[in-house]
Amino acid sequence: MATKISTCIPFLLSLTFTFAALTSSTTETDILLTFKSSIKDPSNSLSTWSPASPDHHCNWTGITCSAPPSATVTGVNLQSFNLSGEISASICQLPKLTILDLADNLFNQPIPLQLSACTSLETLNLSNNLIWGTIPDQISRFKSLKVVDLSRNHVEGRIPEAIGGLINLRTLNLGSNLLSGNVPSAFENLTELVYLDLSQNSYLVSEIPSGIGKLEKLEQILLQSSGFYGQVPDSVVGLQSLVILDLSQNNLSGVFPQKFGSSLKNLVSFDVSQNKLLGSFPEGLCNPKGLINLSLHTNSFDGTLPSTSIDQCLNLERFQVQNNGFSGDFPDGLWSLSKIKLIRAENNRFSGRIPDSISEAAQLEQVQIDNNSFSSEIPAALGSVKTLYRFSASLNDLYGELPPSFCDSPVMSIMNLSHNSLSGPIPQLKNCRKLVSLSLAENSLTGEIPASLANLPVLTYLDLSNNNLTGSIPQGLQNLKLALFNVSYNRLSGRVPPALISGLPASFMEGNPNLCGPGLPTPCSDELARGHNHNRHSAVAFALITISFGVVILLVAAGIFTYHRSFHRKAQKGGWHSVFFYPLRITEQDLIMAMNEKSAMGSGGGAYGRVYAVTLPSGELVAVKKLVNIGNQSSKSLKAEVKTLAKIRHKNIVKVLGFCHSDESIFLIYEHLEKRSLGDMIKRPDFLLQWSSRLRIAIGVAQGLAYLHKDYIPHLLHRNVKSNNILLDADCEPKLTDFGLDRVVGETAFQSTIASEYAPSCYIPPEHGYSKRATEQMDVYSYGVVLLELISGRQAEQDCSGGGDFVDILKWVRRKINIANGAIQVLDPKISNSSQQEMLAALDIALCCTSAAPEKRPSMYEVVRALQSLSTRRVQIPETAEEPDDVPV
Ligand SMILES: *[C@@H]1O[C@H](CO)[C@@H](O)[C@H](O)[C@H]1NC(C)=O
Ligand SMILES: *[C@@H]1O[C@H](CO)[C@@H](O)[C@H](O)[C@H]1NC(C)=O
Ligand SMILES: *[C@@H]1O[C@H](CO)[C@@H](O)[C@H](O)[C@H]1NC(C)=O
Ligand SMILES: *[C@@H]1O[C@H](CO)[C@@H](O)[C@H](O)[C@H]1NC(C)=O
Ligand SMILES: *[C@@H]1O[C@H](CO)[C@@H](O)[C@H](O)[C@H]1NC(C)=O
Ligand SMILES: *[C@@H]1O[C@H](CO)[C@@H](O)[C@H](O)[C@H]1NC(C)=O
Ligand SMILES: *[C@@H]1O[C@H](CO)[C@@H](O)[C@H](O)[C@H]1NC(C)=O
Ligand SMILES: *[C@@H]1O[C@H](CO)[C@@H](O)[C@H](O)[C@H]1NC(C)=O
Ligand SMILES: *[C@@H]1O[C@H](CO)[C@@H](O)[C@H](O)[C@H]1NC(C)=O
């Protein structure tokens, strides 16, 4: 018997073992399936969680198991699966579950207290769900938890004292919730806490608990953008392990604690910006030489000098104290820290200097100390900080001359030294080839504007106003992509380079009585005459070239036609191909024959070629626009592009009916409108249109553009908005034509056409010269010019009778509005005073649209809304698009 039993034991044992393994395995599978059964999983992300699954449950989505052979579930990680439903406590039957991560889902319920039954649970991540309700006292039941993340939910109410019961907590993130009230003192019981985030709880109204200083393991304190008020407890800045301290955007006040202890040893980021903090920082703070007299000068010195003081601040990368009321000398030591990247102290009352030791800050990237009382020279060493890309120290008391190297950092992008007391000349800038913005306004700089500025390829904002600069404006500057060029109130003289004056407000030049040029109070008479003749000559030359080019093309085309008398439109032979989106019933020959001087519309035609009115055999009229085919578009892509244009259906956009093309030419066929263009109308001396009609035109054009920009797929740019391209139908409803030609002829051809034909056009925005690609804002600008034409009744470009002085409307308007009551003088005197208010409001819109800085211009939709609010008439909804089909002819 005994032997029997003993022989049986191994068998029994092995049997039990297998059974145990089996049960535990099935059980865990079942537990998981039960947990899944209460969850809604619309994307079927948990498809592997299935009894039929061939996989072991440890291999199911999101499951982590301990190492085999035990292979028990230790982690369930179901982040970002769009899960909702109920978080069931059944999961707590997993005996070894330590991590439950359900972040980034749609669980919509109170804090799942039932999970406190998970006795091994250490990490609970419910961040970014729809958890609501308060934190109940029972939260303290989660004894085992080390990491709790409830951030980005809708948890509300007070944080209970009971939170102090979670004595094992290392990470507590309650950020971005709706917590309110006072933060309980029980926080000081969380002595294991390393990471505390109570940020973005704008309803919290609390002092920072003074006991926080007892949490000596704290490495990160994130309390930004909440409602913390009162003083910063001394103990906060005494925490030794602190790496990140962010108290920014609260309501903290009072004098900032002086007792920086060894908290500075590990500190990487210090941010107390946007509070109401006062006082000064201790002298010698962050002094790298270890010469620290920390706290010694304060009354509250408690006798303990920081033991590791020599290492202080060595890890500091970000120091942000901007927008407070700090005063006293800015800590010198900060300027030479080897790891410092960011110093922001603007809008305080700091005094002090920028020392030469800044050269040791070899990683410094960004300095903003505007609006303080820094008083020193600009250190010559500034240029040796090769990582510095922003240096902004406006509104201080900096004095002396700019050192030649001040802008030598090869990555320098923004430099603002305006509103200081700098004197002497502006050095030649050669090395900061990434410089985008340079402001030296409101100093006492003398000498000439350095010509080397013209060699800075991306310089866009240049403000040298209110100095004592002399000499002339370097010609080279007009090659830059300047969106802002302000040299007002200096003592500059001579001729302003023409490209600088067009498109920039005249106010940027004012206060320089000796500057001359078109649009300025003083014209340069001699130069003007010469410039005009030159223009006239080139115009004549250009016209000749165009004509001869046109003749050649006509001859070639005629040749082709005589040769291929009997081609068929779709036959793809004979060099001509046609695609009609409407049944036009006309042959190419007939079309070409019909395009002669008699049928040419308008004077001189559009920008790319002339437009002809052609009568179809049916008696209907169509407009045909002739373009030069540079030939870089294949027939197929040409068809695709024109089709894109032809599909547009909007009441304010002319319909494209079809096109035909040879290797040399493209004829675009548009619907014909009875009246002529807005441009032709404004040009007439008897132009008389009441304001309501003008407003209607303005709104219509804006709607058409808004449709192209935003509603139509693909989004299109017009790229040639001008009054000549706005046709009016019999009811004065405007229709845009000539749009999207860049797509038809190709960008290169379009650009070269612009370069030759567009030259002195005030419809072109200032950034045209430098912007790499066309933008909506460019259309908005051109639209603004059209709006000015409607408001003033003046042509955008017109030869003033007599003098031959080329005055464009924008300069004219800008000069007018600079004087008192000038705006009213801009309005078309032929319109009755009763419309004055509306017209002035429209003028404001037009000025926004034509602002020199593209980012200041509104979108076309904003323009539509603004104009509609001026008009009481009902707005018509754009017709919906319908797909045009190729109609075989
Ligand atoms: C999980 O799958 C891998 C291969 O896909 C396999 O090697 C492993 O044994 C599986 N684990 C379990 C516990 O079944
Ligand atoms: C979650 O839903 C969003 C929006 O419905 C969807 O874009 C996303 O792909 C979904 N994610 C998953 C993992 O199914
Ligand atoms: C919780 O999950 C979110 C989303 O992935 C993550 O950003 C966060 O770091 C996690 N929290 C913790 C404490 O690990
Ligand atoms: C915090 O600790 C103190 C002293 O150890 C204890 O009296 C108090 O009950 C604790 N508070 C909480 C909420 O656990
Ligand atoms: C900041 O505190 C002041 C009183 O110190 C209070 O009047 C003010 O409402 C608070 N502001 C905010 C945003 O909490
Ligand atoms: C520290 O204090 C001593 C004596 O008061 C003084 O001589 C020294 O200049 C101070 N050092 C700094 C860096 O302030
Ligand atoms: C300069 O800072 C003060 C606070 O120190 C603030 O009141 C003022 O508005 C700031 N000035 C500018 C121009 O930002
Ligand atoms: C330069 O500083 C002045 C004063 O603070 C400010 O008004 C201006 O906008 C700044 N210029 C640029 C380009 O940042
Ligand atoms: C400019 O120079 C003149 C003459 O040297 C001087 O009177 C004036 O104060 C200077 N202006 C400024 C702003 O420095």
PDB file of N, CA and C in Angstrom, residues 187-217:
ATOM      1  N   PHE A 187      -1.539  66.218   1.454  1.00  0.00           N
ATOM      2  CA  PHE A 187      -0.546  65.905   0.430  1.00  0.00           C
ATOM      3  C   PHE A 187       0.808  65.581   1.037  1.00  0.00           C
ATOM      4  N   GLU A 188       1.059  66.229   2.194  1.00  0.00           N
ATOM      5  CA  GLU A 188       2.387  66.049   2.766  1.00  0.00           C
ATOM      6  C   GLU A 188       2.619  64.620   3.239  1.00  0.00           C
ATOM      7  N   ASN A 189       1.544  63.803   3.279  1.00  0.00           N
ATOM      8  CA  ASN A 189       1.737  62.401   3.657  1.00  0.00           C
ATOM      9  C   ASN A 189       2.272  61.559   2.502  1.00  0.00           C
ATOM     10  N   LEU A 190       2.217  62.104   1.292  1.00  0.00           N
ATOM     11  CA  LEU A 190       2.625  61.310   0.121  1.00  0.00           C
ATOM     12  C   LEU A 190       4.141  61.396  -0.053  1.00  0.00           C
ATOM     13  N   THR A 191       4.825  60.836   0.903  1.00  0.00           N
ATOM     14  CA  THR A 191       6.269  61.069   0.958  1.00  0.00           C
ATOM     15  C   THR A 191       7.049  60.353  -0.127  1.00  0.00           C
ATOM     16  N   GLU A 192       6.399  59.430  -0.812  1.00  0.00           N
ATOM     17  CA  GLU A 192       7.114  58.737  -1.893  1.00  0.00           C
ATOM     18  C   GLU A 192       6.981  59.473  -3.226  1.00  0.00           C
ATOM     19  N   LEU A 193       6.186  60.536  -3.214  1.00  0.00           N
ATOM     20  CA  LEU A 193       5.824  61.188  -4.473  1.00  0.00           C
ATOM     21  C   LEU A 193       7.045  61.733  -5.218  1.00  0.00           C
ATOM     22  N   VAL A 194       7.118  61.379  -6.477  1.00  0.00           N
ATOM     23  CA  VAL A 194       8.198  61.839  -7.346  1.00  0.00           C
ATOM     24  C   VAL A 194       7.656  62.832  -8.375  1.00  0.00           C
ATOM     25  N   TYR A 195       6.401  62.584  -8.766  1.00  0.00           N
ATOM     26  CA  TYR A 195       5.823  63.368  -9.860  1.00  0.00           C
ATOM     27  C   TYR A 195       4.447  63.842  -9.436  1.00  0.00           C
ATOM     28  N   LEU A 196       4.247  65.150  -9.413  1.00  0.00           N
ATOM     29  CA  LEU A 196       2.945  65.693  -9.022  1.00  0.00           C
ATOM     30  C   LEU A 196       2.462  66.665 -10.094  1.00  0.00           C
ATOM     31  N   ASP A 197       1.318  66.360 -10.651  1.00  0.00           N
ATOM     32  CA  ASP A 197       0.776  67.229 -11.693  1.00  0.00           C
ATOM     33  C   ASP A 197      -0.652  67.623 -11.338  1.00  0.00           C
ATOM     34  N   LEU A 198      -0.828  68.900 -10.987  1.00  0.00           N
ATOM     35  CA  LEU A 198      -2.178  69.433 -10.739  1.00  0.00           C
ATOM     36  C   LEU A 198      -2.455  70.573 -11.720  1.00  0.00           C
ATOM     37  N   SER A 199      -1.764  70.538 -12.837  1.00  0.00           N
ATOM     38  CA  SER A 199      -1.844  71.665 -13.771  1.00  0.00           C
ATOM     39  C   SER A 199      -3.201  71.724 -14.463  1.00  0.00           C
ATOM     40  N   GLN A 200      -3.492  72.871 -15.056  1.00  0.00           N
ATOM     41  CA  GLN A 200      -4.691  73.064 -15.858  1.00  0.00           C
ATOM     42  C   GLN A 200      -5.979  72.675 -15.139  1.00  0.00           C
ATOM     43  N   ASN A 201      -6.069  73.068 -13.884  1.00  0.00           N
ATOM     44  CA  ASN A 201      -7.332  72.932 -13.161  1.00  0.00           C
ATOM     45  C   ASN A 201      -7.733  74.342 -12.766  1.00  0.00           C
ATOM     46  N   SER A 202      -8.402  75.013 -13.696  1.00  0.00           N
ATOM     47  CA  SER A 202      -8.567  76.445 -13.500  1.00  0.00           C
ATOM     48  C   SER A 202      -9.513  76.775 -12.346  1.00  0.00           C
ATOM     49  N   TYR A 203     -10.274  75.803 -11.864  1.00  0.00           N
ATOM     50  CA  TYR A 203     -11.179  76.101 -10.754  1.00  0.00           C
ATOM     51  C   TYR A 203     -10.530  75.888  -9.388  1.00  0.00           C
ATOM     52  N   LEU A 204      -9.334  75.358  -9.363  1.00  0.00           N
ATOM     53  CA  LEU A 204      -8.647  75.249  -8.073  1.00  0.00           C
ATOM     54  C   LEU A 204      -8.408  76.651  -7.551  1.00  0.00           C
ATOM     55  N   VAL A 205      -8.711  76.874  -6.298  1.00  0.00           N
ATOM     56  CA  VAL A 205      -8.363  78.138  -5.671  1.00  0.00           C
ATOM     57  C   VAL A 205      -7.639  77.767  -4.395  1.00  0.00           C
ATOM     58  N   SER A 206      -6.346  77.795  -4.457  1.00  0.00           N
ATOM     59  CA  SER A 206      -5.603  77.195  -3.360  1.00  0.00           C
ATOM     60  C   SER A 206      -4.227  77.814  -3.237  1.00  0.00           C
ATOM     61  N   GLU A 207      -3.745  77.787  -2.006  1.00  0.00           N
ATOM     62  CA  GLU A 207      -2.333  78.074  -1.846  1.00  0.00           C
ATOM     63  C   GLU A 207      -1.569  76.793  -2.134  1.00  0.00           C
ATOM     64  N   ILE A 208      -0.320  76.937  -2.442  1.00  0.00           N
ATOM     65  CA  ILE A 208       0.490  75.736  -2.593  1.00  0.00           C
ATOM     66  C   ILE A 208       0.710  75.192  -1.183  1.00  0.00           C
ATOM     67  N   PRO A 209       0.314  73.932  -0.894  1.00  0.00           N
ATOM     68  CA  PRO A 209       0.433  73.440   0.481  1.00  0.00           C
ATOM     69  C   PRO A 209       1.883  73.548   0.956  1.00  0.00           C
ATOM     70  N   SER A 210       2.039  74.148   2.131  1.00  0.00           N
ATOM     71  CA  SER A 210       3.419  74.399   2.567  1.00  0.00           C
ATOM     72  C   SER A 210       4.143  73.088   2.846  1.00  0.00           C
ATOM     73  N   GLY A 211       3.356  72.062   3.167  1.00  0.00           N
ATOM     74  CA  GLY A 211       3.986  70.771   3.451  1.00  0.00           C
ATOM     75  C   GLY A 211       4.651  70.133   2.251  1.00  0.00           C
ATOM     76  N   ILE A 212       4.467  70.738   1.102  1.00  0.00           N
ATOM     77  CA  ILE A 212       5.023  70.145  -0.112  1.00  0.00           C
ATOM     78  C   ILE A 212       6.543  69.975   0.012  1.00  0.00           C
ATOM     79  N   GLY A 213       7.118  70.832   0.832  1.00  0.00           N
ATOM     80  CA  GLY A 213       8.567  70.763   1.009  1.00  0.00           C
ATOM     81  C   GLY A 213       9.019  69.491   1.718  1.00  0.00           C
ATOM     82  N   LYS A 214       8.071  68.773   2.312  1.00  0.00           N
ATOM     83  CA  LYS A 214       8.449  67.530   2.985  1.00  0.00           C
ATOM     84  C   LYS A 214       8.576  66.373   2.015  1.00  0.00           C
ATOM     85  N   LEU A 215       8.079  66.584   0.827  1.00  0.00           N
ATOM     86  CA  LEU A 215       8.099  65.488  -0.138  1.00  0.00           C
ATOM     87  C   LEU A 215       9.447  65.505  -0.856  1.00  0.00           C
ATOM     88  N   GLU A 216      10.418  64.974  -0.166  1.00  0.00           N
ATOM     89  CA  GLU A 216      11.790  65.212  -0.610  1.00  0.00           C
ATOM     90  C   GLU A 216      12.169  64.484  -1.877  1.00  0.00           C
ATOM     91  N   LYS A 217      11.331  63.515  -2.250  1.00  0.00           N
ATOM     92  CA  LYS A 217      11.670  62.790  -3.475  1.00  0.00           C
ATOM     93  C   LYS A 217      11.109  63.454  -4.727  1.00  0.00           C
TER      94      LYS A 217
END
